[in-house]
JSON list of C-alpha atoms and ligand atoms in Angstrom, two decimals:
[
{"chain": "A", "resi": 8, "resn": "MET", "atom": "CA", "xyz": [3.26, 1.30, 20.71]},
{"chain": "A", "resi": 9, "resn": "THR", "atom": "CA", "xyz": [4.59, 1.67, 16.74]},
{"chain": "A", "resi": 10, "resn": "SER", "atom": "CA", "xyz": [2.06, 3.35, 15.03]},
{"chain": "A", "resi": 11, "resn": "ARG", "atom": "CA", "xyz": [2.87, 5.27, 12.25]},
{"chain": "A", "resi": 12, "resn": "LEU", "atom": "CA", "xyz": [3.65, 2.51, 9.49]},
{"chain": "A", "resi": 13, "resn": "LEU", "atom": "CA", "xyz": [2.93, 1.34, 5.56]},
{"chain": "A", "resi": 14, "resn": "PHE", "atom": "CA", "xyz": [2.95, -2.03, 4.15]},
{"chain": "A", "resi": 15, "resn": "LEU", "atom": "CA", "xyz": [5.10, -2.38, 0.99]},
{"chain": "A", "resi": 16, "resn": "GLY", "atom": "CA", "xyz": [4.88, -5.35, -1.67]},
{"chain": "A", "resi": 17, "resn": "PRO", "atom": "CA", "xyz": [2.86, -6.83, -4.47]},
{"chain": "A", "resi": 18, "resn": "PRO", "atom": "CA", "xyz": [-0.30, -6.88, -5.72]},
{"chain": "A", "resi": 19, "resn": "GLY", "atom": "CA", "xyz": [-1.41, -10.66, -4.78]},
{"chain": "A", "resi": 20, "resn": "ALA", "atom": "CA", "xyz": [0.82, -10.30, -1.05]},
{"chain": "A", "resi": 21, "resn": "GLY", "atom": "CA", "xyz": [-1.94, -10.40, 1.37]},
{"chain": "A", "resi": 22, "resn": "LYS", "atom": "CA", "xyz": [-1.39, -6.83, 2.24]},
{"chain": "A", "resi": 23, "resn": "GLY", "atom": "CA", "xyz": [-4.96, -5.91, 2.74]},
{"chain": "A", "resi": 24, "resn": "THR", "atom": "CA", "xyz": [-5.76, -8.61, 4.70]},
{"chain": "A", "resi": 25, "resn": "GLN", "atom": "CA", "xyz": [-2.98, -8.42, 7.62]},
{"chain": "A", "resi": 26, "resn": "ALA", "atom": "CA", "xyz": [-2.96, -4.54, 7.63]},
{"chain": "A", "resi": 27, "resn": "GLN", "atom": "CA", "xyz": [-7.09, -4.74, 7.92]},
{"chain": "A", "resi": 28, "resn": "GLN", "atom": "CA", "xyz": [-6.61, -6.93, 11.27]},
{"chain": "A", "resi": 29, "resn": "LEU", "atom": "CA", "xyz": [-2.96, -5.15, 12.85]},
{"chain": "A", "resi": 30, "resn": "ALA", "atom": "CA", "xyz": [-5.34, -1.56, 12.08]},
{"chain": "A", "resi": 31, "resn": "ALA", "atom": "CA", "xyz": [-8.19, -2.56, 14.14]},
{"chain": "A", "resi": 32, "resn": "ALA", "atom": "CA", "xyz": [-6.56, -4.97, 16.52]},
{"chain": "A", "resi": 33, "resn": "ARG", "atom": "CA", "xyz": [-4.13, -1.24, 17.30]},
{"chain": "A", "resi": 34, "resn": "GLY", "atom": "CA", "xyz": [-6.59, 1.02, 17.06]},
{"chain": "A", "resi": 35, "resn": "LEU", "atom": "CA", "xyz": [-4.31, 2.50, 13.62]},
{"chain": "A", "resi": 36, "resn": "LEU", "atom": "CA", "xyz": [-6.17, 4.01, 10.42]},
{"chain": "A", "resi": 37, "resn": "HIS", "atom": "CA", "xyz": [-6.54, 1.71, 7.96]},
{"chain": "A", "resi": 38, "resn": "LEU", "atom": "CA", "xyz": [-5.45, 3.61, 4.73]},
{"chain": "A", "resi": 39, "resn": "SER", "atom": "CA", "xyz": [-5.72, 1.23, 1.39]},
{"chain": "A", "resi": 40, "resn": "THR", "atom": "CA", "xyz": [-5.54, 3.99, -1.14]},
{"chain": "A", "resi": 41, "resn": "GLY", "atom": "CA", "xyz": [-6.89, 0.96, -3.59]},
{"chain": "A", "resi": 42, "resn": "ASP", "atom": "CA", "xyz": [-10.04, 0.67, -1.75]},
{"chain": "A", "resi": 43, "resn": "LEU", "atom": "CA", "xyz": [-10.37, 4.52, -1.93]},
{"chain": "A", "resi": 44, "resn": "LEU", "atom": "CA", "xyz": [-10.61, 4.93, -5.43]},
{"chain": "A", "resi": 45, "resn": "ARG", "atom": "CA", "xyz": [-12.75, 1.40, -5.81]},
{"chain": "A", "resi": 46, "resn": "ALA", "atom": "CA", "xyz": [-15.28, 3.37, -3.80]},
{"chain": "A", "resi": 47, "resn": "GLU", "atom": "CA", "xyz": [-15.02, 6.14, -5.76]},
{"chain": "A", "resi": 48, "resn": "VAL", "atom": "CA", "xyz": [-15.71, 4.02, -8.48]},
{"chain": "A", "resi": 49, "resn": "ALA", "atom": "CA", "xyz": [-18.13, 2.15, -6.76]},
{"chain": "A", "resi": 50, "resn": "ALA", "atom": "CA", "xyz": [-20.23, 6.13, -6.56]},
{"chain": "A", "resi": 51, "resn": "GLY", "atom": "CA", "xyz": [-19.34, 7.55, -9.50]},
{"chain": "A", "resi": 52, "resn": "THR", "atom": "CA", "xyz": [-17.97, 10.35, -9.04]},
{"chain": "A", "resi": 53, "resn": "ALA", "atom": "CA", "xyz": [-16.08, 12.17, -10.59]},
{"chain": "A", "resi": 54, "resn": "LEU", "atom": "CA", "xyz": [-13.00, 10.95, -8.99]},
{"chain": "A", "resi": 55, "resn": "GLY", "atom": "CA", "xyz": [-14.12, 7.26, -9.50]},
{"chain": "A", "resi": 56, "resn": "LEU", "atom": "CA", "xyz": [-14.83, 7.91, -13.22]},
{"chain": "A", "resi": 57, "resn": "GLU", "atom": "CA", "xyz": [-11.05, 9.74, -13.91]},
{"chain": "A", "resi": 58, "resn": "ALA", "atom": "CA", "xyz": [-9.36, 6.72, -11.68]},
{"chain": "A", "resi": 59, "resn": "GLU", "atom": "CA", "xyz": [-11.71, 3.59, -13.82]},
{"chain": "A", "resi": 60, "resn": "ALA", "atom": "CA", "xyz": [-10.28, 2.92, -16.15]},
{"chain": "A", "resi": 61, "resn": "VAL", "atom": "CA", "xyz": [-5.84, 3.30, -15.32]},
{"chain": "A", "resi": 62, "resn": "MET", "atom": "CA", "xyz": [-7.24, 0.95, -12.64]},
{"chain": "A", "resi": 63, "resn": "ALA", "atom": "CA", "xyz": [-9.08, -1.06, -14.63]},
{"chain": "A", "resi": 64, "resn": "ARG", "atom": "CA", "xyz": [-5.36, -1.28, -17.42]},
{"chain": "A", "resi": 65, "resn": "GLY", "atom": "CA", "xyz": [-3.69, -2.86, -13.66]},
{"chain": "A", "resi": 66, "resn": "GLU", "atom": "CA", "xyz": [-1.74, 1.24, -13.85]},
{"chain": "A", "resi": 67, "resn": "LEU", "atom": "CA", "xyz": [-1.35, 3.68, -11.41]},
{"chain": "A", "resi": 68, "resn": "VAL", "atom": "CA", "xyz": [-3.15, 6.42, -11.05]},
{"chain": "A", "resi": 69, "resn": "SER", "atom": "CA", "xyz": [-2.75, 10.76, -11.54]},
{"chain": "A", "resi": 70, "resn": "ASP", "atom": "CA", "xyz": [-0.32, 10.72, -8.27]},
{"chain": "A", "resi": 71, "resn": "SER", "atom": "CA", "xyz": [-2.07, 14.00, -7.81]},
{"chain": "A", "resi": 72, "resn": "LEU", "atom": "CA", "xyz": [-5.44, 13.01, -7.45]},
{"chain": "A", "resi": 73, "resn": "VAL", "atom": "CA", "xyz": [-4.39, 10.23, -4.56]},
{"chain": "A", "resi": 74, "resn": "LEU", "atom": "CA", "xyz": [-1.79, 12.94, -2.82]},
{"chain": "A", "resi": 75, "resn": "ALA", "atom": "CA", "xyz": [-5.32, 14.66, -2.56]},
{"chain": "A", "resi": 76, "resn": "ILE", "atom": "CA", "xyz": [-6.76, 11.01, -1.14]},
{"chain": "A", "resi": 77, "resn": "VAL", "atom": "CA", "xyz": [-4.15, 11.03, 1.40]},
{"chain": "A", "resi": 78, "resn": "ARG", "atom": "CA", "xyz": [-3.38, 14.32, 2.58]},
{"chain": "A", "resi": 79, "resn": "SER", "atom": "CA", "xyz": [-7.45, 15.07, 3.03]},
{"chain": "A", "resi": 80, "resn": "ARG", "atom": "CA", "xyz": [-7.20, 11.52, 4.86]},
{"chain": "A", "resi": 81, "resn": "LEU", "atom": "CA", "xyz": [-4.06, 12.26, 7.43]},
{"chain": "A", "resi": 82, "resn": "GLU", "atom": "CA", "xyz": [-5.55, 15.43, 8.11]},
{"chain": "A", "resi": 83, "resn": "GLN", "atom": "CA", "xyz": [-8.38, 14.31, 9.43]},
{"chain": "A", "resi": 84, "resn": "GLN", "atom": "CA", "xyz": [-6.83, 11.40, 10.74]},
{"chain": "A", "resi": 85, "resn": "ALA", "atom": "CA", "xyz": [-4.06, 13.93, 12.71]},
{"chain": "A", "resi": 86, "resn": "ALA", "atom": "CA", "xyz": [-7.21, 16.69, 14.11]},
{"chain": "A", "resi": 87, "resn": "VAL", "atom": "CA", "xyz": [-8.95, 13.66, 16.03]},
{"chain": "A", "resi": 88, "resn": "GLY", "atom": "CA", "xyz": [-6.10, 13.11, 18.91]},
{"chain": "A", "resi": 89, "resn": "ALA", "atom": "CA", "xyz": [-4.24, 10.24, 18.61]},
{"chain": "A", "resi": 90, "resn": "GLY", "atom": "CA", "xyz": [-3.64, 9.83, 14.90]},
{"chain": "A", "resi": 91, "resn": "GLY", "atom": "CA", "xyz": [-2.09, 6.80, 14.48]},
{"chain": "A", "resi": 92, "resn": "TRP", "atom": "CA", "xyz": [-2.64, 4.68, 10.56]},
{"chain": "A", "resi": 93, "resn": "LEU", "atom": "CA", "xyz": [-1.04, 2.30, 8.25]},
{"chain": "A", "resi": 94, "resn": "LEU", "atom": "CA", "xyz": [-0.71, 2.60, 5.07]},
{"chain": "A", "resi": 95, "resn": "ASP", "atom": "CA", "xyz": [-1.34, 0.26, 2.70]},
{"chain": "A", "resi": 96, "resn": "GLY", "atom": "CA", "xyz": [-0.56, 0.18, -1.02]},
{"chain": "A", "resi": 97, "resn": "PHE", "atom": "CA", "xyz": [1.13, 4.50, -0.48]},
{"chain": "A", "resi": 98, "resn": "PRO", "atom": "CA", "xyz": [3.15, 5.25, -1.68]},
{"chain": "A", "resi": 99, "resn": "ARG", "atom": "CA", "xyz": [3.63, 3.75, -4.62]},
{"chain": "A", "resi": 100, "resn": "ASN", "atom": "CA", "xyz": [6.32, 4.57, -6.70]},
{"chain": "A", "resi": 101, "resn": "VAL", "atom": "CA", "xyz": [9.28, 7.45, -5.61]},
{"chain": "A", "resi": 102, "resn": "ALA", "atom": "CA", "xyz": [7.35, 10.87, -6.08]},
{"chain": "A", "resi": 103, "resn": "GLN", "atom": "CA", "xyz": [4.67, 9.77, -3.73]},
{"chain": "A", "resi": 104, "resn": "ALA", "atom": "CA", "xyz": [7.12, 8.43, -1.68]},
{"chain": "A", "resi": 105, "resn": "ASP", "atom": "CA", "xyz": [9.01, 12.39, -1.51]},
{"chain": "A", "resi": 106, "resn": "ALA", "atom": "CA", "xyz": [5.16, 13.59, -1.37]},
{"chain": "A", "resi": 107, "resn": "LEU", "atom": "CA", "xyz": [4.51, 11.90, 2.25]},
{"chain": "A", "resi": 108, "resn": "LYS", "atom": "CA", "xyz": [7.02, 12.96, 3.39]},
{"chain": "A", "resi": 109, "resn": "THR", "atom": "CA", "xyz": [6.98, 16.65, 2.66]},
{"chain": "A", "resi": 110, "resn": "LEU", "atom": "CA", "xyz": [2.94, 16.02, 4.53]},
{"chain": "A", "resi": 111, "resn": "LEU", "atom": "CA", "xyz": [4.36, 14.34, 7.26]},
{"chain": "A", "resi": 112, "resn": "ASP", "atom": "CA", "xyz": [6.33, 16.94, 7.37]},
{"chain": "A", "resi": 113, "resn": "ASP", "atom": "CA", "xyz": [3.62, 19.89, 7.20]},
{"chain": "A", "resi": 114, "resn": "LEU", "atom": "CA", "xyz": [2.35, 17.59, 10.01]},
{"chain": "A", "resi": 115, "resn": "GLY", "atom": "CA", "xyz": [4.41, 16.90, 12.75]},
{"chain": "A", "resi": 116, "resn": "GLN", "atom": "CA", "xyz": [4.50, 13.06, 12.36]},
{"chain": "A", "resi": 117, "resn": "GLN", "atom": "CA", "xyz": [7.13, 10.54, 11.00]},
{"chain": "A", "resi": 118, "resn": "ILE", "atom": "CA", "xyz": [7.08, 6.33, 9.43]},
{"chain": "A", "resi": 119, "resn": "GLU", "atom": "CA", "xyz": [7.91, 4.82, 12.23]},
{"chain": "A", "resi": 120, "resn": "LEU", "atom": "CA", "xyz": [8.18, 1.12, 10.07]},
{"chain": "A", "resi": 121, "resn": "VAL", "atom": "CA", "xyz": [7.44, -0.07, 7.25]},
{"chain": "A", "resi": 122, "resn": "VAL", "atom": "CA", "xyz": [6.48, -3.71, 6.35]},
{"chain": "A", "resi": 123, "resn": "LEU", "atom": "CA", "xyz": [8.24, -5.33, 3.41]},
{"chain": "A", "resi": 124, "resn": "MET", "atom": "CA", "xyz": [5.64, -7.96, 2.02]},
{"chain": "A", "resi": 125, "resn": "GLU", "atom": "CA", "xyz": [7.34, -10.40, 0.45]},
{"chain": "A", "resi": 126, "resn": "LEU", "atom": "CA", "xyz": [6.15, -13.25, -2.23]},
{"chain": "A", "resi": 127, "resn": "ASP", "atom": "CA", "xyz": [7.64, -15.32, -5.67]},
{"chain": "A", "resi": 128, "resn": "ASP", "atom": "CA", "xyz": [5.83, -14.00, -8.73]},
{"chain": "A", "resi": 129, "resn": "GLY", "atom": "CA", "xyz": [4.01, -18.30, -9.22]},
{"chain": "A", "resi": 130, "resn": "VAL", "atom": "CA", "xyz": [2.09, -17.21, -5.62]},
{"chain": "A", "resi": 131, "resn": "LEU", "atom": "CA", "xyz": [1.31, -14.04, -6.12]},
{"chain": "A", "resi": 132, "resn": "LEU", "atom": "CA", "xyz": [0.09, -15.36, -9.79]},
{"chain": "A", "resi": 133, "resn": "GLN", "atom": "CA", "xyz": [-2.30, -17.64, -8.19]},
{"chain": "A", "resi": 134, "resn": "ARG", "atom": "CA", "xyz": [-3.86, -15.43, -4.95]},
{"chain": "A", "resi": 135, "resn": "LEU", "atom": "CA", "xyz": [-4.42, -13.03, -8.14]},
{"chain": "A", "resi": 136, "resn": "LEU", "atom": "CA", "xyz": [-6.21, -15.81, -10.44]},
{"chain": "A", "resi": 137, "resn": "SER", "atom": "CA", "xyz": [-8.13, -17.17, -7.19]},
{"chain": "A", "resi": 138, "resn": "ARG", "atom": "CA", "xyz": [-9.80, -13.85, -5.88]},
{"chain": "A", "resi": 139, "resn": "GLY", "atom": "CA", "xyz": [-11.80, -12.24, -8.73]},
{"chain": "A", "resi": 140, "resn": "ARG", "atom": "CA", "xyz": [-11.57, -9.05, -8.97]},
{"chain": "A", "resi": 141, "resn": "THR", "atom": "CA", "xyz": [-12.52, -6.89, -12.09]},
{"chain": "A", "resi": 142, "resn": "ASP", "atom": "CA", "xyz": [-8.80, -5.81, -12.76]},
{"chain": "A", "resi": 143, "resn": "ASP", "atom": "CA", "xyz": [-7.48, -9.20, -11.69]},
{"chain": "A", "resi": 144, "resn": "ASN", "atom": "CA", "xyz": [-7.16, -11.78, -15.21]},
{"chain": "A", "resi": 145, "resn": "GLU", "atom": "CA", "xyz": [-3.92, -12.60, -16.28]},
{"chain": "A", "resi": 146, "resn": "ALA", "atom": "CA", "xyz": [-2.74, -9.66, -18.60]},
{"chain": "A", "resi": 147, "resn": "VAL", "atom": "CA", "xyz": [-3.62, -7.33, -16.20]},
{"chain": "A", "resi": 148, "resn": "ILE", "atom": "CA", "xyz": [-2.31, -8.72, -13.22]},
{"chain": "A", "resi": 149, "resn": "ARG", "atom": "CA", "xyz": [1.47, -9.29, -14.87]},
{"chain": "A", "resi": 150, "resn": "HIS", "atom": "CA", "xyz": [1.03, -5.89, -16.58]},
{"chain": "A", "resi": 151, "resn": "ARG", "atom": "CA", "xyz": [-0.13, -4.98, -12.28]},
{"chain": "A", "resi": 152, "resn": "LEU", "atom": "CA", "xyz": [3.08, -7.38, -11.50]},
{"chain": "A", "resi": 153, "resn": "GLU", "atom": "CA", "xyz": [5.85, -4.98, -13.96]},
{"chain": "A", "resi": 154, "resn": "VAL", "atom": "CA", "xyz": [3.98, -1.45, -12.71]},
{"chain": "A", "resi": 155, "resn": "TYR", "atom": "CA", "xyz": [5.41, -2.42, -9.72]},
{"chain": "A", "resi": 156, "resn": "ARG", "atom": "CA", "xyz": [8.84, -3.69, -10.22]},
{"chain": "A", "resi": 157, "resn": "GLU", "atom": "CA", "xyz": [9.45, -0.95, -11.49]},
{"chain": "A", "resi": 158, "resn": "GLN", "atom": "CA", "xyz": [7.65, 1.61, -10.00]},
{"chain": "A", "resi": 159, "resn": "THR", "atom": "CA", "xyz": [6.99, 0.58, -6.96]},
{"chain": "A", "resi": 160, "resn": "ALA", "atom": "CA", "xyz": [9.89, -1.82, -5.81]},
{"chain": "A", "resi": 161, "resn": "PRO", "atom": "CA", "xyz": [12.69, 1.19, -5.81]},
{"chain": "A", "resi": 162, "resn": "LEU", "atom": "CA", "xyz": [10.81, 2.27, -3.38]},
{"chain": "A", "resi": 163, "resn": "ILE", "atom": "CA", "xyz": [12.62, -1.27, -0.45]},
{"chain": "A", "resi": 164, "resn": "ARG", "atom": "CA", "xyz": [15.75, 1.42, -1.36]},
{"chain": "A", "resi": 165, "resn": "TYR", "atom": "CA", "xyz": [14.13, 4.05, -0.71]},
{"chain": "A", "resi": 166, "resn": "TYR", "atom": "CA", "xyz": [12.92, 3.08, 2.03]},
{"chain": "A", "resi": 167, "resn": "ARG", "atom": "CA", "xyz": [15.88, 0.56, 3.65]},
{"chain": "A", "resi": 168, "resn": "GLU", "atom": "CA", "xyz": [18.53, 3.28, 3.19]},
{"chain": "A", "resi": 169, "resn": "ALA", "atom": "CA", "xyz": [16.10, 5.31, 5.41]},
{"chain": "A", "resi": 170, "resn": "GLY", "atom": "CA", "xyz": [16.36, 2.36, 7.45]},
{"chain": "A", "resi": 171, "resn": "LEU", "atom": "CA", "xyz": [12.87, 1.71, 8.47]},
{"chain": "A", "resi": 172, "resn": "LEU", "atom": "CA", "xyz": [12.59, -0.66, 6.32]},
{"chain": "A", "resi": 173, "resn": "GLN", "atom": "CA", "xyz": [11.88, -5.12, 7.70]},
{"chain": "A", "resi": 174, "resn": "ALA", "atom": "CA", "xyz": [10.99, -8.03, 5.93]},
{"chain": "A", "resi": 175, "resn": "VAL", "atom": "CA", "xyz": [8.15, -10.29, 6.29]},
{"chain": "A", "resi": 176, "resn": "GLU", "atom": "CA", "xyz": [7.95, -13.40, 4.22]},
{"chain": "A", "resi": 177, "resn": "ALA", "atom": "CA", "xyz": [4.43, -13.22, 3.05]},
{"chain": "A", "resi": 178, "resn": "ASP", "atom": "CA", "xyz": [3.52, -17.12, 2.66]},
{"chain": "A", "resi": 179, "resn": "GLY", "atom": "CA", "xyz": [1.95, -19.69, 5.49]},
{"chain": "A", "resi": 180, "resn": "THR", "atom": "CA", "xyz": [-1.52, -18.76, 6.76]},
{"chain": "A", "resi": 181, "resn": "VAL", "atom": "CA", "xyz": [-2.56, -15.70, 8.60]},
{"chain": "A", "resi": 182, "resn": "GLU", "atom": "CA", "xyz": [-2.14, -16.56, 11.63]},
{"chain": "A", "resi": 183, "resn": "GLU", "atom": "CA", "xyz": [1.30, -16.81, 10.62]},
{"chain": "A", "resi": 184, "resn": "ILE", "atom": "CA", "xyz": [2.17, -13.80, 8.82]},
{"chain": "A", "resi": 185, "resn": "ALA", "atom": "CA", "xyz": [0.18, -12.28, 11.09]},
{"chain": "A", "resi": 186, "resn": "GLY", "atom": "CA", "xyz": [2.60, -13.40, 13.81]},
{"chain": "A", "resi": 187, "resn": "ARG", "atom": "CA", "xyz": [6.20, -12.37, 12.02]},
{"chain": "A", "resi": 188, "resn": "ILE", "atom": "CA", "xyz": [4.48, -8.35, 11.66]},
{"chain": "A", "resi": 189, "resn": "THR", "atom": "CA", "xyz": [3.62, -7.95, 14.87]},
{"chain": "A", "resi": 190, "resn": "ALA", "atom": "CA", "xyz": [6.33, -9.26, 16.19]},
{"chain": "A", "resi": 191, "resn": "LEU", "atom": "CA", "xyz": [8.40, -5.94, 14.16]},
{"chain": "A", "resi": 192, "resn": "LEU", "atom": "CA", "xyz": [6.06, -3.66, 16.54]},
{"chain": "A", "resi": 193, "resn": "ASP", "atom": "CA", "xyz": [6.67, -2.16, 19.74]},
{"chain": "B", "resi": 206, "resn": "AMP", "atom": "P1", "xyz": [-4.71, -2.17, -5.11]},
{"chain": "B", "resi": 206, "resn": "AMP", "atom": "O1", "xyz": [-5.41, -1.92, -4.47]},
{"chain": "B", "resi": 206, "resn": "AMP", "atom": "O2", "xyz": [-3.39, -1.74, -4.03]},
{"chain": "B", "resi": 206, "resn": "AMP", "atom": "O3", "xyz": [-3.82, -2.72, -5.19]},
{"chain": "B", "resi": 206, "resn": "AMP", "atom": "O4", "xyz": [-4.85, -1.27, -6.45]},
{"chain": "B", "resi": 206, "resn": "AMP", "atom": "C1", "xyz": [-5.44, -1.10, -7.08]},
{"chain": "B", "resi": 206, "resn": "AMP", "atom": "C2", "xyz": [-6.09, 0.52, -7.54]},
{"chain": "B", "resi": 206, "resn": "AMP", "atom": "O5", "xyz": [-5.26, 0.94, -7.94]},
{"chain": "B", "resi": 206, "resn": "AMP", "atom": "C3", "xyz": [-4.06, 0.06, -9.02]},
{"chain": "B", "resi": 206, "resn": "AMP", "atom": "O6", "xyz": [-3.94, -0.89, -9.70]},
{"chain": "B", "resi": 206, "resn": "AMP", "atom": "C4", "xyz": [-4.07, 0.89, -9.26]},
{"chain": "B", "resi": 206, "resn": "AMP", "atom": "O7", "xyz": [-4.23, 1.53, -11.03]},
{"chain": "B", "resi": 206, "resn": "AMP", "atom": "C5", "xyz": [-4.35, 2.06, -8.22]},
{"chain": "B", "resi": 206, "resn": "AMP", "atom": "N1", "xyz": [-4.14, 3.02, -6.37]},
{"chain": "B", "resi": 206, "resn": "AMP", "atom": "C6", "xyz": [-3.82, 2.33, -5.67]},
{"chain": "B", "resi": 206, "resn": "AMP", "atom": "N2", "xyz": [-3.58, 2.81, -4.78]},
{"chain": "B", "resi": 206, "resn": "AMP", "atom": "C7", "xyz": [-2.20, 3.55, -6.10]},
{"chain": "B", "resi": 206, "resn": "AMP", "atom": "C8", "xyz": [-1.75, 4.74, -5.31]},
{"chain": "B", "resi": 206, "resn": "AMP", "atom": "N3", "xyz": [-0.99, 4.83, -4.44]},
{"chain": "B", "resi": 206, "resn": "AMP", "atom": "N4", "xyz": [-0.51, 5.30, -7.18]},
{"chain": "B", "resi": 206, "resn": "AMP", "atom": "C9", "xyz": [-1.85, 4.84, -7.94]},
{"chain": "B", "resi": 206, "resn": "AMP", "atom": "N5", "xyz": [-2.83, 4.55, -8.00]},
{"chain": "B", "resi": 206, "resn": "AMP", "atom": "C10", "xyz": [-2.98, 3.67, -7.50]}
]
């Protein structure tokens, strides 16, 4: 059974919704760096204070900060045995993808599948505008889409060349999209 996977795609493609459902259905750890960072901000931790302004601008927080979060979660998960996980919103650039590879090598684990959720910019913008998160005003959204194209989209090629990438069309109902994703899994 596919139990080590990651979701790639622009902000607003529905990664969080799909990741949450799939992880629950398969008993995987759902690791969303965006959710974890928002929790740090809400709790007012030092890490949250460092991340808050960067997130509000729609830019990426530092690789070292995100990696520290991911490393501790994946190490904990490896320690409990089953060790399945679904990464959502991480990696966000090639440096993070390289660091993830090193971390997984250390844990004796491998990514089994990368699901790319694809959607038009126009639809993304509408979805993000209707979501009402504090980093979801139009100027910030446009910037996040730009950051995605410049820093995250190169991962499409990165994982395609590694033979791990499968793309799904991310329009339609939540159930339709979930069906397309499930069809890719063992
Ligand atoms: P998300 O919920 O994935 O859209 O993430 C919300 C915000 O958190 C992003 O716009 C970034 O500022 C920050 N963030 C989330 N994941 C990462 C990551 N892997 N690397 C850097 N910044 C991230």
